[in-house]
Amino acid sequence: MTTRQENLLDWLRDAHAMEQQAENMLKAQSKRLEHYPELKARIDQHIEETLGQQKLIDECLSRLGGSSSTIKDMTGKIMAFGQAAGGSLMSDEVVKGAMAGYVFENVEIATYTVLIAAAEAAGDFETKAACEQILPQEIAMAEWLLEHLPEITEAFLIRSEDPHLEAKK
Ligand code: MG
Ligand code: FE
């Protein structure tokens, strides 16, 4: 059997690994972007939010007596590295990156929705409050990306047609 507290701790560790992956992915995207300043600025804002989220999850983990450095954290780093490296080889990386970002934010939304329910069930109201603080930031980022995907696409298409311009980043 597995207690509510054990499941909560497991899912908090998963969330910690996810946020490390988010940081790596967002930083890799921001570093490469040159011709899409609005997207880059929104990503930079979310990097700051992501660092705050990591701190909140860290605090929950240490309060529950669990460490955050697990094999899963390493897996996340390797996966993010692979994504970043893979993205830079694509001629449409800005569009694929924004799409991947939207997918990633929705994974985060699902993760914190589960964590809020699990924290409530375990009677851990500090973890619940932390996750309720994080969730709206993920929803806002997902909404921003969805709203801006059409104009990112249009800007990419216009730059692609011009032989003197770079479109991919
Ligand atoms: Mg996040
Ligand atoms: Fe996020």
Tab-separated table of C-alpha atoms and ligand atoms in Angstrom:
chain	number	residue	atom	x	y	z
A	1	MET	CA	0.000	0.000	0.000
A	2	THR	CA	0.963	3.626	-0.473
A	3	THR	CA	-0.219	6.419	1.804
A	4	ARG	CA	-1.628	9.743	0.624
A	5	GLN	CA	1.454	11.443	2.023
A	6	GLU	CA	3.788	9.126	0.076
A	7	ASN	CA	1.939	9.721	-3.186
A	8	LEU	CA	1.967	13.465	-2.550
A	9	LEU	CA	5.730	13.397	-1.939
A	10	ASP	CA	6.296	11.380	-5.129
A	11	TRP	CA	4.263	13.824	-7.197
A	12	LEU	CA	6.072	16.789	-5.653
A	13	ARG	CA	9.381	15.219	-6.731
A	14	ASP	CA	7.967	14.766	-10.240
A	15	ALA	CA	6.906	18.429	-10.235
A	16	HIS	CA	10.394	19.461	-9.133
A	17	ALA	CA	11.949	17.512	-12.025
A	18	MET	CA	9.382	19.009	-14.397
A	19	GLU	CA	10.266	22.558	-13.318
A	20	GLN	CA	13.962	21.885	-13.850
A	21	GLN	CA	13.126	20.701	-17.330
A	22	ALA	CA	10.979	23.815	-17.826
A	23	GLU	CA	13.879	26.050	-16.792
A	24	ASN	CA	16.289	24.313	-19.183
A	25	MET	CA	13.850	24.385	-22.085
A	26	LEU	CA	12.845	28.030	-21.599
A	27	LYS	CA	16.440	29.200	-21.181
A	28	ALA	CA	17.507	27.318	-24.318
A	29	GLN	CA	14.655	28.913	-26.291
A	30	SER	CA	15.270	32.431	-24.980
A	31	LYS	CA	18.995	32.228	-25.679
A	32	ARG	CA	18.438	31.330	-29.331
A	33	LEU	CA	15.559	33.705	-30.169
A	34	GLU	CA	16.645	36.839	-32.064
A	35	HIS	CA	13.828	38.034	-34.314
A	36	TYR	CA	10.780	37.443	-32.095
A	37	PRO	CA	11.261	39.927	-29.220
A	38	GLU	CA	7.729	39.639	-27.828
A	39	LEU	CA	7.969	35.850	-27.533
A	40	LYS	CA	11.443	36.107	-26.031
A	41	ALA	CA	10.229	38.642	-23.424
A	42	ARG	CA	7.285	36.435	-22.409
A	43	ILE	CA	9.621	33.436	-22.111
A	44	ASP	CA	12.017	35.479	-19.955
A	45	GLN	CA	9.123	36.465	-17.688
A	46	HIS	CA	8.168	32.809	-17.342
A	47	ILE	CA	11.775	31.833	-16.547
A	48	GLU	CA	11.547	34.136	-13.504
A	49	GLU	CA	8.176	32.594	-12.558
A	50	THR	CA	9.617	29.099	-13.012
A	51	LEU	CA	12.504	29.847	-10.622
A	52	GLY	CA	9.965	31.011	-8.028
A	53	GLN	CA	7.930	27.837	-8.574
A	54	GLN	CA	11.039	25.699	-8.031
A	55	LYS	CA	11.617	27.487	-4.723
A	56	LEU	CA	8.007	26.876	-3.608
A	57	ILE	CA	8.215	23.158	-4.507
A	58	ASP	CA	11.615	22.902	-2.779
A	59	GLU	CA	10.092	24.345	0.394
A	60	CYS	CA	7.232	21.824	0.272
A	61	LEU	CA	9.692	18.960	-0.248
A	62	SER	CA	11.948	19.942	2.639
A	63	ARG	CA	8.957	20.533	4.921
A	64	LEU	CA	7.788	16.966	4.155
A	65	GLY	CA	11.312	15.663	4.680
A	66	GLY	CA	11.966	14.607	1.102
A	67	SER	CA	14.964	15.582	-0.961
A	68	SER	CA	14.590	16.896	-4.480
A	69	SER	CA	17.747	15.474	-6.025
A	70	THR	CA	16.603	12.255	-7.566
A	71	ILE	CA	17.366	10.288	-10.684
A	72	LYS	CA	14.219	11.818	-12.156
A	73	ASP	CA	15.792	15.282	-11.929
A	74	MET	CA	18.701	14.039	-14.019
A	75	THR	CA	16.353	12.484	-16.551
A	76	GLY	CA	14.596	15.805	-16.902
A	77	LYS	CA	17.861	17.595	-17.583
A	78	ILE	CA	18.885	15.113	-20.240
A	79	MET	CA	15.480	15.282	-21.916
A	80	ALA	CA	15.544	19.083	-21.949
A	81	PHE	CA	19.020	19.053	-23.428
A	82	GLY	CA	17.818	16.722	-26.168
A	83	GLN	CA	14.850	18.962	-26.901
A	84	ALA	CA	16.998	22.087	-27.041
A	85	ALA	CA	19.553	20.466	-29.317
A	86	GLY	CA	16.855	18.973	-31.509
A	87	GLY	CA	15.024	22.278	-31.774
A	88	SER	CA	18.036	24.124	-33.102
A	89	LEU	CA	18.251	21.812	-36.111
A	90	MET	CA	14.742	22.612	-37.315
A	91	SER	CA	14.230	25.315	-39.931
A	92	ASP	CA	10.951	26.298	-38.188
A	93	GLU	CA	12.206	26.094	-34.605
A	94	VAL	CA	10.355	29.231	-33.419
A	95	VAL	CA	7.001	27.706	-34.423
A	96	LYS	CA	7.836	24.211	-33.143
A	97	GLY	CA	9.232	25.745	-29.951
A	98	ALA	CA	6.061	27.754	-29.279
A	99	MET	CA	3.979	24.640	-29.943
A	100	ALA	CA	6.162	22.556	-27.613
A	101	GLY	CA	5.912	25.300	-24.997
A	102	TYR	CA	2.125	25.207	-25.177
A	103	VAL	CA	2.122	21.419	-24.732
A	104	PHE	CA	4.568	21.683	-21.820
A	105	GLU	CA	2.480	24.342	-20.027
A	106	ASN	CA	-0.549	22.062	-20.295
A	107	VAL	CA	1.404	19.210	-18.686
A	108	GLU	CA	2.216	21.641	-15.866
A	109	ILE	CA	-1.457	22.653	-15.556
A	110	ALA	CA	-2.450	18.971	-15.223
A	111	THR	CA	0.385	18.344	-12.726
A	112	TYR	CA	-0.633	21.175	-10.375
A	113	THR	CA	-4.320	20.290	-10.669
A	114	VAL	CA	-3.462	16.760	-9.471
A	115	LEU	CA	-1.140	18.108	-6.751
A	116	ILE	CA	-3.830	20.457	-5.389
A	117	ALA	CA	-6.287	17.539	-5.078
A	118	ALA	CA	-3.609	15.275	-3.559
A	119	ALA	CA	-2.500	17.926	-1.041
A	120	GLU	CA	-6.115	18.520	-0.044
A	121	ALA	CA	-6.646	14.755	0.399
A	122	ALA	CA	-3.481	14.500	2.514
A	123	GLY	CA	-4.502	17.481	4.634
A	124	ASP	CA	-1.355	19.374	3.581
A	125	PHE	CA	-2.731	22.866	3.181
A	126	GLU	CA	0.664	24.532	2.803
A	127	THR	CA	1.438	22.416	-0.273
A	128	LYS	CA	-2.061	23.066	-1.558
A	129	ALA	CA	-1.582	26.833	-1.190
A	130	ALA	CA	1.816	26.688	-2.928
A	131	CYS	CA	0.348	24.793	-5.891
A	132	GLU	CA	-2.614	27.173	-6.065
A	133	GLN	CA	-0.116	30.014	-6.327
A	134	ILE	CA	1.740	28.295	-9.194
A	135	LEU	CA	-1.240	27.044	-11.257
A	136	PRO	CA	-2.446	30.483	-12.514
A	137	GLN	CA	1.071	31.253	-13.815
A	138	GLU	CA	1.008	28.093	-15.922
A	139	ILE	CA	-2.516	28.828	-17.173
A	140	ALA	CA	-1.473	32.390	-18.123
A	141	MET	CA	1.582	31.152	-20.019
A	142	ALA	CA	-0.449	28.496	-21.874
A	143	GLU	CA	-3.106	31.076	-22.797
A	144	TRP	CA	-0.488	33.578	-23.975
A	145	LEU	CA	1.154	30.994	-26.235
A	146	LEU	CA	-2.171	29.851	-27.697
A	147	GLU	CA	-3.236	33.450	-28.341
A	148	HIS	CA	0.065	34.347	-29.977
A	149	LEU	CA	0.605	31.200	-32.074
A	150	PRO	CA	-1.166	32.761	-35.107
A	151	GLU	CA	0.982	35.928	-35.138
A	152	ILE	CA	4.177	33.958	-34.474
A	153	THR	CA	3.245	31.782	-37.463
A	154	GLU	CA	2.501	34.819	-39.664
A	155	ALA	CA	5.763	36.531	-38.705
A	156	PHE	CA	7.659	33.321	-39.418
A	157	LEU	CA	6.000	32.920	-42.844
A	158	ILE	CA	6.774	36.516	-43.839
A	159	ARG	CA	10.426	36.216	-42.781
A	160	SER	CA	10.699	32.835	-44.550
A	161	GLU	CA	9.760	34.401	-47.895
A	162	ASP	CA	12.519	37.005	-47.692
A	163	PRO	CA	15.895	35.661	-48.869
A	164	HIS	CA	17.693	38.323	-46.776
A	165	LEU	CA	16.034	37.411	-43.478
A	166	GLU	CA	16.482	34.540	-41.058
A	167	ALA	CA	13.109	33.117	-40.006
A	168	LYS	CA	13.827	30.161	-37.728
A	169	LYS	CA	14.748	32.063	-34.549
B	1	MG	MG	6.193	25.699	-14.100
B	2	FE	FE	5.288	26.822	-16.819
